Coordinates of C-alpha atoms in Angstrom, one line a residue:
M1 CA -19.3 -8.3 14.8
T2 CA -19.5 -4.7 15.7
V3 CA -16.2 -2.9 15.3
P4 CA -15.9 -0.2 18.0
V5 CA -16.1 3.3 17.0
K6 CA -14.7 5.8 19.5
N7 CA -16.0 9.3 19.8
G8 CA -18.0 8.8 16.8
R9 CA -14.8 8.6 14.8
M10 CA -14.1 5.9 12.3
R11 CA -10.6 4.0 12.9
T12 CA -8.2 3.3 9.8
L13 CA -5.6 0.8 9.2
Q14 CA -3.3 1.6 6.3
Y15 CA -0.2 0.6 4.6
C16 CA 1.6 1.0 1.2
Y17 CA 4.1 -1.1 -0.9
F18 CA 5.9 -0.8 -4.0
A19 CA 5.8 -4.0 -6.2
L20 CA 7.7 -5.1 -9.3
K21 CA 5.5 -7.7 -10.9
S22 CA 6.2 -10.1 -13.5
T23 CA 5.3 -13.8 -14.9
T24 CA 8.9 -14.4 -16.4
M25 CA 11.3 -12.7 -13.9
S26 CA 11.6 -13.9 -10.4
A27 CA 12.0 -11.8 -7.2
K28 CA 15.5 -12.8 -7.0
D29 CA 16.3 -11.8 -10.7
I30 CA 14.7 -8.5 -9.9
T31 CA 17.0 -8.2 -6.7
N32 CA 20.0 -8.9 -8.6
R33 CA 19.2 -6.1 -11.3
L34 CA 18.5 -3.6 -8.8
L35 CA 21.0 -4.5 -6.3
M36 CA 18.4 -4.1 -3.5
Q37 CA 16.9 -6.4 -1.2
P38 CA 13.0 -6.5 -0.9
D39 CA 10.9 -6.9 2.3
E40 CA 8.7 -9.4 0.8
V41 CA 8.7 -11.6 -2.2
M42 CA 6.0 -13.9 -4.0
V43 CA 6.6 -16.8 -6.2
M44 CA 4.5 -17.7 -8.7
G45 CA 2.5 -20.8 -8.3
S46 CA 1.5 -23.7 -10.7
R47 CA 2.1 -23.1 -14.4
H48 CA -1.5 -24.7 -15.0
P49 CA -3.4 -21.7 -15.9
E50 CA -6.5 -22.5 -14.2
H51 CA -4.7 -22.8 -10.9
R52 CA -1.9 -20.5 -11.0
V53 CA -1.6 -18.8 -7.6
P54 CA -0.1 -16.5 -7.2
R55 CA -0.3 -15.4 -10.8
C56 CA 3.1 -13.8 -10.9
H57 CA 6.4 -13.3 -9.1
A58 CA 6.6 -9.9 -6.8
W59 CA 9.4 -8.1 -5.5
K60 CA 8.3 -5.8 -2.7
I61 CA 9.0 -3.0 -0.2
V62 CA 6.4 -2.3 2.5
R63 CA 5.6 0.6 4.8
R64 CA 3.3 -0.4 7.7
S65 CA 2.8 2.4 10.1
T66 CA 0.5 5.0 11.4
E67 CA 1.7 7.8 9.3
S68 CA -0.4 9.3 6.5
V69 CA -0.6 7.4 3.2
D70 CA 1.5 10.4 1.7
D71 CA 4.3 10.2 4.3
Q72 CA 4.4 6.2 3.7
I73 CA 4.7 6.7 0.1
Q74 CA 7.3 9.3 0.6
H75 CA 9.4 6.8 2.7
L76 CA 9.3 4.3 0.0
V77 CA 10.1 6.6 -2.7
D78 CA 13.2 7.6 -0.4
R79 CA 14.2 4.0 0.1
L80 CA 14.1 3.4 -3.8
S81 CA 15.9 6.6 -4.8
P82 CA 19.3 5.1 -4.8
V83 CA 18.3 2.6 -7.3
H84 CA 16.2 4.9 -9.3
P85 CA 18.4 4.7 -12.6
R86 CA 18.4 0.8 -12.4
L87 CA 14.6 0.7 -11.8
V88 CA 14.2 3.0 -14.7
T89 CA 15.9 0.4 -17.0
L90 CA 14.4 -2.6 -15.4
V91 CA 10.5 -1.2 -16.2
T92 CA 11.6 -1.0 -19.8
D93 CA 11.0 -4.8 -19.9
P94 CA 7.3 -5.2 -20.8
D95 CA 6.9 -8.0 -18.6
V96 CA 7.9 -6.1 -15.3
S97 CA 4.8 -4.3 -13.9
P98 CA 5.6 -1.6 -11.3
V99 CA 2.6 -0.9 -8.6
M100 CA 2.3 1.5 -5.7
E101 CA -0.4 -0.2 -3.7
V102 CA -2.1 1.8 -1.1
V103 CA -4.4 -0.4 1.1
R104 CA -6.8 1.1 3.6
Y105 CA -9.5 -0.6 6.1
F106 CA -12.1 1.6 7.6
H107 CA -13.5 0.6 10.9
H108 CA -10.4 -1.5 11.6
E109 CA -10.3 -2.4 15.4
E110 CA -6.5 -2.1 15.2
G111 CA -6.6 1.3 13.1
V112 CA -6.1 5.0 14.4
Q113 CA -8.5 7.8 14.3
A114 CA -8.7 11.2 13.5
P115 CA -9.0 13.8 16.4
P116 CA -12.5 13.7 17.6
D117 CA -13.2 17.2 17.5
G118 CA -12.4 17.1 13.7
S119 CA -9.3 19.3 14.0
L120 CA -6.2 18.8 12.2
P121 CA -3.8 16.3 14.0
M122 CA -0.9 18.0 15.5
L123 CA 2.7 17.1 14.2
G124 CA 3.7 13.6 15.0
Q125 CA 0.0 12.4 15.5
P126 CA -1.4 10.0 13.1
R127 CA -3.5 11.3 10.1
P128 CA -5.6 8.4 8.9
L129 CA -8.0 10.4 6.5
G130 CA -7.0 12.2 3.4
W131 CA -3.7 12.1 1.6
S132 CA -1.9 13.9 -1.4
L133 CA 0.9 13.3 -3.5
S134 CA 3.6 15.9 -4.1
P135 CA 5.0 16.6 -7.6
L136 CA 8.2 14.8 -7.0
I137 CA 6.4 11.8 -5.9
L138 CA 4.3 12.0 -9.3
Q139 CA 7.5 12.5 -11.1
F140 CA 8.9 9.5 -9.7
L141 CA 5.7 7.3 -10.4
S142 CA 5.8 8.6 -14.1
S143 CA 9.5 7.8 -14.6
T144 CA 9.3 4.5 -13.5
R145 CA 6.1 3.8 -15.3
T146 CA 4.2 2.9 -11.7
T147 CA 0.5 2.4 -11.5
L148 CA -1.0 3.8 -8.5
D149 CA -3.6 1.3 -7.2
V150 CA -5.7 2.1 -4.2
D151 CA -7.8 -0.7 -2.4
E152 CA -10.2 0.5 0.2
Y153 CA -12.3 -1.6 2.5
D154 CA -15.1 -0.8 4.6
L155 CA -15.1 -3.3 7.7
S156 CA -18.1 -1.6 9.5
D157 CA -21.1 -3.9 10.5
E158 CA -23.6 -4.0 7.6
N159 CA -26.4 -4.0 9.7
D160 CA -25.7 -0.6 11.3
E161 CA -27.4 1.8 8.9
N162 CA -25.4 4.8 10.3
P163 CA -22.2 3.9 12.4
A164 CA -22.4 7.5 13.9
T165 CA -25.6 7.2 15.3
S166 CA -25.8 3.3 16.4
P167 CA -26.3 2.7 20.1
S168 CA -22.9 1.5 20.6
V169 CA -21.5 4.5 19.4
A170 CA -23.8 7.2 20.8
G171 CA -23.7 5.4 24.3

């Protein structure tokens, strides 16, 4: 399957989430400790070590939008700010692992693309490429012992040597 690339530009779908993961503390227990409802939860699977899926409980807040990664992360941090003191206390438990997850799919048919002329997007337009974290975001991640994990997936057709010059793009 060839994923269409318009104007020679790659389409990017991206989202971010903040998760608290644990093998001993359930998402319900985390909710009770933080006094904040999650957007999503995972319940640890079977106790048999070879077949445990998922391998942990997880409490998550999620941001799916066409915003840039830095704007999505800012939104998540803003949501977590009211519970920051409880979050700092909770992550002192060595079995609670906080993670800020960034997931990006390049060449995704439902993604957004940068302006075709390579210019910077105007205010309010999607910015699918490039992102940075402010000192305040870095301070939040550090104060909550949060790992930043970035997963990126290239969905381009492996048969296309150079998607920018393939006939389906150039034509």
